[in-house]
mmCIF file of C-alpha atoms and ligand atoms in Angstrom:
data_model
loop_
_atom_site.group_PDB
_atom_site.id
_atom_site.type_symbol
_atom_site.label_atom_id
_atom_site.label_comp_id
_atom_site.label_asym_id
_atom_site.label_seq_id
_atom_site.Cartn_x
_atom_site.Cartn_y
_atom_site.Cartn_z
ATOM 1 C CA UNK A 1 -28.419 4.380 -12.561
ATOM 2 C CA UNK A 2 -29.081 1.663 -10.062
ATOM 3 C CA UNK A 3 -26.288 -0.859 -9.523
ATOM 4 C CA UNK A 4 -26.688 -4.356 -8.132
ATOM 5 C CA UNK A 5 -25.025 -3.318 -4.847
ATOM 6 C CA UNK A 6 -27.387 -0.398 -4.369
ATOM 7 C CA UNK A 7 -30.726 -2.092 -5.276
ATOM 8 C CA UNK A 8 -33.512 -1.837 -2.777
ATOM 9 C CA UNK A 9 -33.292 -5.591 -2.157
ATOM 10 C CA UNK A 10 -29.538 -5.418 -1.465
ATOM 11 C CA UNK A 11 -29.832 -2.481 0.853
ATOM 12 C CA UNK A 12 -32.655 -4.022 2.859
ATOM 13 C CA UNK A 13 -30.701 -7.271 3.280
ATOM 14 C CA UNK A 14 -27.602 -5.323 4.269
ATOM 15 C CA UNK A 15 -29.440 -3.252 6.922
ATOM 16 C CA UNK A 16 -30.915 -6.419 8.391
ATOM 17 C CA UNK A 17 -27.433 -7.903 8.620
ATOM 18 C CA UNK A 18 -26.007 -4.688 10.168
ATOM 19 C CA UNK A 19 -28.682 -4.704 12.889
ATOM 20 C CA UNK A 20 -28.076 -8.446 13.563
ATOM 21 C CA UNK A 21 -24.285 -7.775 13.710
ATOM 22 C CA UNK A 22 -24.693 -4.890 16.152
ATOM 23 C CA UNK A 23 -26.929 -6.916 18.431
ATOM 24 C CA UNK A 24 -24.405 -9.833 18.547
ATOM 25 C CA UNK A 25 -23.079 -10.057 22.133
ATOM 26 C CA UNK A 26 -19.594 -11.006 20.920
ATOM 27 C CA UNK A 27 -19.384 -7.881 18.760
ATOM 28 C CA UNK A 28 -20.582 -5.743 21.666
ATOM 29 C CA UNK A 29 -17.830 -7.083 23.961
ATOM 30 C CA UNK A 30 -15.154 -6.711 21.261
ATOM 31 C CA UNK A 31 -16.208 -3.041 20.736
ATOM 32 C CA UNK A 32 -15.880 -2.502 24.473
ATOM 33 C CA UNK A 33 -12.355 -4.018 24.509
ATOM 34 C CA UNK A 34 -11.417 -1.898 21.556
ATOM 35 C CA UNK A 35 -12.390 1.221 23.527
ATOM 36 C CA UNK A 36 -10.066 0.097 26.403
ATOM 37 C CA UNK A 37 -7.231 -0.491 23.894
ATOM 38 C CA UNK A 38 -7.564 3.086 22.502
ATOM 39 C CA UNK A 39 -7.624 4.452 26.041
ATOM 40 C CA UNK A 40 -4.642 2.506 27.395
ATOM 41 C CA UNK A 41 -2.534 3.017 24.249
ATOM 42 C CA UNK A 42 -3.199 6.779 24.430
ATOM 43 C CA UNK A 43 -2.442 6.837 28.210
ATOM 44 C CA UNK A 44 0.809 4.966 27.556
ATOM 45 C CA UNK A 45 1.957 7.197 24.722
ATOM 46 C CA UNK A 46 1.127 10.364 26.661
ATOM 47 C CA UNK A 47 3.149 9.099 29.635
ATOM 48 C CA UNK A 48 6.065 8.637 27.200
ATOM 49 C CA UNK A 49 5.754 12.239 26.052
ATOM 50 C CA UNK A 50 3.970 11.557 22.711
ATOM 51 C CA UNK A 51 1.616 14.329 21.386
ATOM 52 C CA UNK A 52 -1.631 13.196 19.751
ATOM 53 C CA UNK A 53 -2.409 14.879 16.465
ATOM 54 C CA UNK A 54 -5.721 14.709 14.517
ATOM 55 C CA UNK A 55 -6.060 12.414 11.566
ATOM 56 C CA UNK A 56 -6.232 13.850 8.056
ATOM 57 C CA UNK A 57 -8.702 12.298 5.600
ATOM 58 C CA UNK A 58 -7.726 13.899 2.209
ATOM 59 C CA UNK A 59 -4.518 15.286 0.877
ATOM 60 C CA UNK A 60 -2.590 15.554 -2.437
ATOM 61 C CA UNK A 61 -0.075 13.189 -0.752
ATOM 62 C CA UNK A 62 -0.666 9.702 0.620
ATOM 63 C CA UNK A 63 1.081 6.403 0.998
ATOM 64 C CA UNK A 64 1.567 4.657 -2.347
ATOM 65 C CA UNK A 65 1.560 1.248 -0.545
ATOM 66 C CA UNK A 66 3.505 -1.669 -1.872
ATOM 67 C CA UNK A 67 0.556 -3.792 -2.704
ATOM 68 C CA UNK A 68 -2.320 -3.245 -5.167
ATOM 69 C CA UNK A 69 -5.521 -1.443 -3.949
ATOM 70 C CA UNK A 70 -8.175 0.418 -5.906
ATOM 71 C CA UNK A 71 -7.399 4.135 -5.642
ATOM 72 C CA UNK A 72 -10.220 6.569 -5.023
ATOM 73 C CA UNK A 73 -9.511 10.251 -5.685
ATOM 74 C CA UNK A 74 -11.390 13.408 -4.960
ATOM 75 C CA UNK A 75 -11.290 16.092 -7.628
ATOM 76 C CA UNK A 76 -11.798 19.590 -6.145
ATOM 77 C CA UNK A 77 -10.543 23.086 -6.408
ATOM 78 C CA UNK A 78 -8.929 22.356 -9.703
ATOM 79 C CA UNK A 79 -6.713 19.612 -8.267
ATOM 80 C CA UNK A 80 -6.697 15.956 -7.212
ATOM 81 C CA UNK A 81 -6.587 14.679 -3.614
ATOM 82 C CA UNK A 82 -6.220 11.195 -2.307
ATOM 83 C CA UNK A 83 -8.166 9.644 0.508
ATOM 84 C CA UNK A 84 -5.641 8.625 3.193
ATOM 85 C CA UNK A 85 -4.156 5.178 2.891
ATOM 86 C CA UNK A 86 -1.750 6.005 5.660
ATOM 87 C CA UNK A 87 -0.375 9.125 7.188
ATOM 88 C CA UNK A 88 3.287 8.144 6.645
ATOM 89 C CA UNK A 89 4.284 11.394 5.014
ATOM 90 C CA UNK A 90 2.301 13.575 7.342
ATOM 91 C CA UNK A 91 3.909 11.795 10.259
ATOM 92 C CA UNK A 92 7.351 12.450 8.794
ATOM 93 C CA UNK A 93 6.548 16.133 8.282
ATOM 94 C CA UNK A 94 4.817 16.756 11.685
ATOM 95 C CA UNK A 95 7.442 14.959 13.687
ATOM 96 C CA UNK A 96 10.174 17.365 12.539
ATOM 97 C CA UNK A 97 8.673 20.018 14.829
ATOM 98 C CA UNK A 98 6.615 17.984 17.289
ATOM 99 C CA UNK A 99 9.359 15.366 17.988
ATOM 100 C CA UNK A 100 7.106 12.531 19.233
ATOM 101 C CA UNK A 101 3.647 12.023 17.776
ATOM 102 C CA UNK A 102 0.761 9.590 17.441
ATOM 103 C CA UNK A 103 -2.530 9.573 15.612
ATOM 104 C CA UNK A 104 -5.576 7.354 15.718
ATOM 105 C CA UNK A 105 -5.587 7.410 11.941
ATOM 106 C CA UNK A 106 -8.537 6.067 9.857
ATOM 107 C CA UNK A 107 -7.236 4.476 6.628
ATOM 108 C CA UNK A 108 -9.161 3.646 3.488
ATOM 109 C CA UNK A 109 -7.492 0.928 1.461
ATOM 110 C CA UNK A 110 -9.779 -0.585 -1.157
ATOM 111 C CA UNK A 111 -8.105 -3.959 -0.888
ATOM 112 C CA UNK A 112 -8.676 -6.591 -3.609
ATOM 113 C CA UNK A 113 -11.723 -8.855 -3.120
ATOM 114 C CA UNK A 114 -9.540 -11.892 -2.541
ATOM 115 C CA UNK A 115 -8.590 -10.464 0.843
ATOM 116 C CA UNK A 116 -12.142 -10.770 2.098
ATOM 117 C CA UNK A 117 -11.440 -14.239 3.473
ATOM 118 C CA UNK A 118 -8.252 -13.576 5.455
ATOM 119 C CA UNK A 119 -10.083 -12.552 8.630
ATOM 120 C CA UNK A 120 -7.488 -9.691 8.870
ATOM 121 C CA UNK A 121 -8.448 -7.217 6.209
ATOM 122 C CA UNK A 122 -11.047 -4.434 6.150
ATOM 123 C CA UNK A 123 -11.012 -1.656 3.618
ATOM 124 C CA UNK A 124 -11.657 0.921 6.321
ATOM 125 C CA UNK A 125 -9.696 0.490 9.518
ATOM 126 C CA UNK A 126 -7.779 2.580 12.032
ATOM 127 C CA UNK A 127 -4.035 2.590 12.725
ATOM 128 C CA UNK A 128 -2.402 3.725 15.916
ATOM 129 C CA UNK A 129 0.290 5.560 13.978
ATOM 130 C CA UNK A 130 3.435 6.539 15.848
ATOM 131 C CA UNK A 131 6.587 8.460 14.881
ATOM 132 C CA UNK A 132 9.613 9.911 16.738
ATOM 133 C CA UNK A 133 12.440 12.153 15.643
ATOM 134 C CA UNK A 134 15.972 10.976 15.766
ATOM 135 C CA UNK A 135 15.167 7.670 17.316
ATOM 136 C CA UNK A 136 16.492 4.389 15.989
ATOM 137 C CA UNK A 137 14.582 1.268 14.946
ATOM 138 C CA UNK A 138 15.760 -0.363 18.193
ATOM 139 C CA UNK A 139 14.448 2.534 20.315
ATOM 140 C CA UNK A 140 11.016 2.183 18.646
ATOM 141 C CA UNK A 141 10.955 -1.621 18.985
ATOM 142 C CA UNK A 142 11.540 -1.097 22.683
ATOM 143 C CA UNK A 143 8.651 1.377 22.809
ATOM 144 C CA UNK A 144 6.354 -0.966 20.910
ATOM 145 C CA UNK A 145 7.157 -3.843 23.267
ATOM 146 C CA UNK A 146 6.325 -1.624 26.301
ATOM 147 C CA UNK A 147 3.092 -0.457 24.628
ATOM 148 C CA UNK A 148 1.845 -4.011 23.962
ATOM 149 C CA UNK A 149 2.817 -5.205 27.437
ATOM 150 C CA UNK A 150 1.243 -2.120 29.149
ATOM 151 C CA UNK A 151 -2.019 -2.308 27.157
ATOM 152 C CA UNK A 152 -2.573 -5.971 27.563
ATOM 153 C CA UNK A 153 -1.492 -5.762 31.306
ATOM 154 C CA UNK A 154 -4.121 -3.088 32.032
ATOM 155 C CA UNK A 155 -6.910 -4.975 30.209
ATOM 156 C CA UNK A 156 -6.002 -8.118 32.271
ATOM 157 C CA UNK A 157 -5.963 -6.125 35.493
ATOM 158 C CA UNK A 158 -8.834 -3.686 35.044
ATOM 159 C CA UNK A 159 -11.181 -5.694 32.813
ATOM 160 C CA UNK A 160 -10.661 -9.407 33.421
ATOM 161 C CA UNK A 161 -14.393 -9.894 32.916
ATOM 162 C CA UNK A 162 -14.045 -9.028 29.212
ATOM 163 C CA UNK A 163 -11.243 -11.584 28.744
ATOM 164 C CA UNK A 164 -13.259 -14.127 30.657
ATOM 165 C CA UNK A 165 -16.193 -13.523 28.339
ATOM 166 C CA UNK A 166 -13.929 -14.481 25.400
ATOM 167 C CA UNK A 167 -12.405 -17.429 27.380
ATOM 168 C CA UNK A 168 -9.097 -15.669 26.540
ATOM 169 C CA UNK A 169 -5.962 -16.274 28.629
ATOM 170 C CA UNK A 170 -3.143 -13.950 27.728
ATOM 171 C CA UNK A 171 0.327 -14.527 29.272
ATOM 172 C CA UNK A 172 2.482 -11.682 30.639
ATOM 173 C CA UNK A 173 4.750 -11.160 27.686
ATOM 174 C CA UNK A 174 8.394 -10.429 28.519
ATOM 175 C CA UNK A 175 10.814 -8.101 26.858
ATOM 176 C CA UNK A 176 12.719 -8.211 24.602
ATOM 177 C CA UNK A 177 10.581 -10.026 22.056
ATOM 178 C CA UNK A 178 12.442 -12.548 19.813
ATOM 179 C CA UNK A 179 13.691 -11.359 16.445
ATOM 180 C CA UNK A 180 14.225 -13.033 13.155
ATOM 181 C CA UNK A 181 15.322 -11.509 9.829
ATOM 182 C CA UNK A 182 13.052 -11.693 6.815
ATOM 183 C CA UNK A 183 15.609 -13.819 4.908
ATOM 184 C CA UNK A 184 16.139 -16.248 7.798
ATOM 185 C CA UNK A 185 12.338 -16.620 8.263
ATOM 186 C CA UNK A 186 11.969 -17.400 4.562
ATOM 187 C CA UNK A 187 14.725 -19.902 4.732
ATOM 188 C CA UNK A 188 13.315 -21.578 7.861
ATOM 189 C CA UNK A 189 9.619 -21.651 7.021
ATOM 190 C CA UNK A 190 9.404 -21.208 3.238
ATOM 191 C CA UNK A 191 7.108 -18.903 1.264
ATOM 192 C CA UNK A 192 4.282 -18.891 3.846
ATOM 193 C CA UNK A 193 6.749 -17.822 6.591
ATOM 194 C CA UNK A 194 4.666 -15.147 8.286
ATOM 195 C CA UNK A 195 1.775 -17.530 9.008
ATOM 196 C CA UNK A 196 4.056 -20.303 10.178
ATOM 197 C CA UNK A 197 6.205 -18.047 12.334
ATOM 198 C CA UNK A 198 3.050 -16.693 13.919
ATOM 199 C CA UNK A 199 1.570 -20.173 14.521
ATOM 200 C CA UNK A 200 4.756 -21.396 16.237
ATOM 201 C CA UNK A 201 5.285 -18.241 18.363
ATOM 202 C CA UNK A 202 4.177 -18.112 21.950
ATOM 203 C CA UNK A 203 4.917 -14.391 22.276
ATOM 204 C CA UNK A 204 4.894 -11.482 19.779
ATOM 205 C CA UNK A 205 7.966 -11.743 17.525
ATOM 206 C CA UNK A 206 9.823 -9.271 15.337
ATOM 207 C CA UNK A 207 10.476 -9.801 11.634
ATOM 208 C CA UNK A 208 13.315 -7.418 10.789
ATOM 209 C CA UNK A 209 15.598 -6.471 7.906
ATOM 210 C CA UNK A 210 13.002 -6.572 5.149
ATOM 211 C CA UNK A 211 14.295 -6.655 1.525
ATOM 212 C CA UNK A 212 13.908 -3.408 -0.355
ATOM 213 C CA UNK A 213 11.628 -4.734 -3.066
ATOM 214 C CA UNK A 214 9.025 -5.741 -0.453
ATOM 215 C CA UNK A 215 8.506 -2.220 0.876
ATOM 216 C CA UNK A 216 8.011 1.376 -0.230
ATOM 217 C CA UNK A 217 10.697 3.980 -1.096
ATOM 218 C CA UNK A 218 10.420 5.841 2.197
ATOM 219 C CA UNK A 219 11.716 3.015 4.447
ATOM 220 C CA UNK A 220 15.410 3.411 5.099
ATOM 221 C CA UNK A 221 18.069 1.205 3.571
ATOM 222 C CA UNK A 222 20.980 0.090 5.730
ATOM 223 C CA UNK A 223 23.877 2.319 4.797
ATOM 224 C CA UNK A 224 26.153 -0.767 4.884
ATOM 225 C CA UNK A 225 23.757 -3.483 3.635
ATOM 226 C CA UNK A 226 22.419 -2.483 0.194
ATOM 227 C CA UNK A 227 18.998 -3.948 -0.592
ATOM 228 C CA UNK A 228 18.000 -4.446 3.087
ATOM 229 C CA UNK A 229 15.797 -1.989 5.061
ATOM 230 C CA UNK A 230 15.973 -0.779 8.629
ATOM 231 C CA UNK A 231 12.379 -2.106 8.983
ATOM 232 C CA UNK A 232 10.494 -4.169 11.513
ATOM 233 C CA UNK A 233 7.210 -5.963 11.479
ATOM 234 C CA UNK A 234 5.627 -7.237 14.689
ATOM 235 C CA UNK A 235 3.940 -10.650 14.363
ATOM 236 C CA UNK A 236 1.374 -11.800 16.878
ATOM 237 C CA UNK A 237 1.591 -15.343 18.221
ATOM 238 C CA UNK A 238 -0.979 -18.092 17.832
ATOM 239 C CA UNK A 239 -1.460 -17.575 14.083
ATOM 240 C CA UNK A 240 -2.829 -14.013 14.354
ATOM 241 C CA UNK A 241 -0.056 -12.796 12.082
ATOM 242 C CA UNK A 242 0.953 -9.173 11.468
ATOM 243 C CA UNK A 243 0.335 -6.644 14.206
ATOM 244 C CA UNK A 244 2.419 -3.780 12.948
ATOM 245 C CA UNK A 245 4.836 -2.490 10.301
ATOM 246 C CA UNK A 246 7.410 0.188 10.715
ATOM 247 C CA UNK A 247 10.917 1.349 10.209
ATOM 248 C CA UNK A 248 13.437 4.137 9.983
ATOM 249 C CA UNK A 249 12.739 6.581 7.133
ATOM 250 C CA UNK A 250 14.844 7.861 4.341
ATOM 251 C CA UNK A 251 15.506 11.566 4.950
ATOM 252 C CA UNK A 252 18.254 12.622 2.502
ATOM 253 C CA UNK A 253 16.982 14.099 -0.708
ATOM 254 C CA UNK A 254 19.413 12.248 -3.009
ATOM 255 C CA UNK A 255 18.526 8.957 -1.372
ATOM 256 C CA UNK A 256 14.787 9.661 -1.550
ATOM 257 C CA UNK A 257 15.074 10.356 -5.318
ATOM 258 C CA UNK A 258 17.210 7.247 -5.894
ATOM 259 C CA UNK A 259 14.661 5.122 -4.066
ATOM 260 C CA UNK A 260 11.718 6.602 -5.943
ATOM 261 C CA UNK A 261 13.496 5.848 -9.264
ATOM 262 C CA UNK A 262 14.434 2.319 -8.151
ATOM 263 C CA UNK A 263 10.757 1.626 -7.426
ATOM 264 C CA UNK A 264 9.788 2.778 -11.005
ATOM 265 C CA UNK A 265 7.779 5.646 -9.566
ATOM 266 C CA UNK A 266 7.704 9.245 -10.809
ATOM 267 C CA UNK A 267 8.993 12.292 -9.007
ATOM 268 C CA UNK A 268 5.785 13.996 -10.117
ATOM 269 C CA UNK A 269 3.757 11.655 -7.869
ATOM 270 C CA UNK A 270 5.637 12.701 -4.762
ATOM 271 C CA UNK A 271 6.421 16.341 -5.561
ATOM 272 C CA UNK A 272 4.951 17.613 -2.297
ATOM 273 C CA UNK A 273 7.186 15.316 -0.314
ATOM 274 C CA UNK A 274 10.273 15.994 -2.534
ATOM 275 C CA UNK A 275 9.739 19.758 -1.946
ATOM 276 C CA UNK A 276 9.731 19.144 1.778
ATOM 277 C CA UNK A 277 12.863 17.012 1.617
ATOM 278 C CA UNK A 278 14.584 19.894 -0.248
ATOM 279 C CA UNK A 279 14.077 21.965 2.883
ATOM 280 C CA UNK A 280 16.037 19.341 4.810
ATOM 281 C CA UNK A 281 14.491 16.782 7.171
ATOM 282 C CA UNK A 282 15.971 14.699 9.930
ATOM 283 C CA UNK A 283 15.767 10.911 10.502
ATOM 284 C CA UNK A 284 12.596 9.693 12.071
ATOM 285 C CA UNK A 285 11.329 6.265 12.922
ATOM 286 C CA UNK A 286 7.807 4.964 13.440
ATOM 287 C CA UNK A 287 5.281 2.199 13.142
ATOM 288 C CA UNK A 288 1.540 1.564 12.847
ATOM 289 C CA UNK A 289 -0.549 -0.877 14.774
ATOM 290 C CA UNK A 290 -4.000 -1.715 13.382
ATOM 291 C CA UNK A 291 -6.536 -1.226 16.198
ATOM 292 C CA UNK A 292 -8.942 -3.806 14.775
ATOM 293 C CA UNK A 293 -6.245 -6.499 14.507
ATOM 294 C CA UNK A 294 -5.021 -5.644 18.044
ATOM 295 C CA UNK A 295 -8.617 -6.081 19.308
ATOM 296 C CA UNK A 296 -9.033 -9.335 17.369
ATOM 297 C CA UNK A 297 -5.852 -10.643 18.974
ATOM 298 C CA UNK A 298 -6.747 -9.535 22.551
ATOM 299 C CA UNK A 299 -10.240 -11.122 22.238
ATOM 300 C CA UNK A 300 -9.024 -14.151 20.350
ATOM 301 C CA UNK A 301 -11.760 -13.873 17.719
ATOM 302 C CA UNK A 302 -11.360 -15.386 14.296
ATOM 303 C CA UNK A 303 -12.736 -12.623 12.043
ATOM 304 C CA UNK A 304 -11.775 -8.946 12.036
ATOM 305 C CA UNK A 305 -15.364 -7.983 11.126
ATOM 306 C CA UNK A 306 -16.418 -9.089 14.617
ATOM 307 C CA UNK A 307 -14.528 -6.259 16.244
ATOM 308 C CA UNK A 308 -15.995 -3.520 14.091
ATOM 309 C CA UNK A 309 -19.562 -2.012 14.387
ATOM 310 C CA UNK A 310 -19.677 -1.354 10.628
ATOM 311 C CA UNK A 311 -17.151 -3.692 9.070
ATOM 312 C CA UNK A 312 -16.052 -2.988 5.539
ATOM 313 C CA UNK A 313 -15.189 -6.290 3.995
ATOM 314 C CA UNK A 314 -13.187 -6.072 0.725
ATOM 315 C CA UNK A 315 -15.374 -6.372 -2.279
ATOM 316 C CA UNK A 316 -18.649 -5.574 -0.559
ATOM 317 C CA UNK A 317 -20.503 -2.313 -0.214
ATOM 318 C CA UNK A 318 -21.672 -1.974 3.364
ATOM 319 C CA UNK A 319 -23.056 0.646 5.630
HETATM 320 P P1 AMP B 401 1.093 -1.314 6.937
HETATM 321 O O1 AMP B 401 1.996 -0.233 7.188
HETATM 322 O O2 AMP B 401 0.507 -1.382 5.511
HETATM 323 O O3 AMP B 401 1.629 -2.620 7.351
HETATM 324 O O4 AMP B 401 -0.189 -1.087 7.924
HETATM 325 C C1 AMP B 401 0.000 -0.913 9.298
HETATM 326 C C2 AMP B 401 -0.822 -1.813 10.105
HETATM 327 O O5 AMP B 401 -2.191 -1.462 9.849
HETATM 328 C C3 AMP B 401 -0.731 -3.279 9.804
HETATM 329 O O6 AMP B 401 0.362 -3.883 10.465
HETATM 330 C C4 AMP B 401 -2.059 -3.782 10.347
HETATM 331 O O7 AMP B 401 -2.090 -3.911 11.739
HETATM 332 C C5 AMP B 401 -2.997 -2.627 9.904
HETATM 333 N N1 AMP B 401 -3.595 -2.926 8.619
HETATM 334 C C6 AMP B 401 -3.103 -2.700 7.378
HETATM 335 N N2 AMP B 401 -3.959 -3.023 6.427
HETATM 336 C C7 AMP B 401 -5.105 -3.405 7.061
HETATM 337 C C8 AMP B 401 -6.400 -3.832 6.552
HETATM 338 N N3 AMP B 401 -6.690 -3.872 5.298
HETATM 339 N N4 AMP B 401 -7.342 -4.178 7.541
HETATM 340 C C9 AMP B 401 -7.059 -4.094 8.832
HETATM 341 N N5 AMP B 401 -5.845 -3.675 9.334
HETATM 342 C C10 AMP B 401 -4.891 -3.324 8.442
HETATM 343 MG MG1 MG B 402 2.632 -4.295 6.989
#
């Protein structure tokens, strides 16, 4: 059966738009910058002793996410598999043996159509996903700061012509970045705090101590502050908003089960992970930085679709 979004007319218009998009000079430069970001981030992480692992695309276990998305599944071999929404659990498993890892991880998140207009959401994007064993949140915040400073520093030094093309002047950001707790940010700026914090900031800024209900069960609760997580989001300055989310992970079986129940989820949904936790896992901490959002920020472009050769805008079937 032919659907509206697959009619000959729709496809021919889409192909025309794709060709126009790919021939846009701005898009070409942003794709070039994105390549440098991948290269410099990888160089940096290797220098720090991180091992790159390959992304996985399907698995019986993926991130449940704390916000609604349409969930595609693949039925095969008599079972169900998800398409990766994030490699959170695979990171937590792999890091037990490999100690320090990163992945250039494609994620599929079929975001609701209303996110089409944010300039920050695609339904197919790539995360630079990082995890380390027996490191604290503070250790990983320090690593993230170095990563951002190193990557931007090399682009400024080795490819000033690209920044010049975008009329983009980026300062030399200094460590440590400022921090504000989620509750303080909400108190200071009101409901729309992330956008306001970002608009006011002159340098990337940390949003820390996120309330439990805002995040998934795998992010670790403070042992001495119930209801608050050992989490951190990095917010870009100049209104570009969220760069990254991360945190320490729950690792004790009893705590994992308690958190799954608190979230109203079923043990059945996470039986692969629970089985692993029964074997015993150690604390790990990590974060993920969206490559497209990083590129958007570095180039100073308004729309995330302008940094992707084949942008997948929520609600729209595209090549
Ligand atoms: P999360 O753990 O859900 O915060 O995702 C990690 C990072 O991936 C975010 O901080 C963003 O940089 C990026 N990201 C998440 N969702 C999207 C999306 N729909 N489109 C583009 N980038 C995204
Ligand atoms: Mg996030």
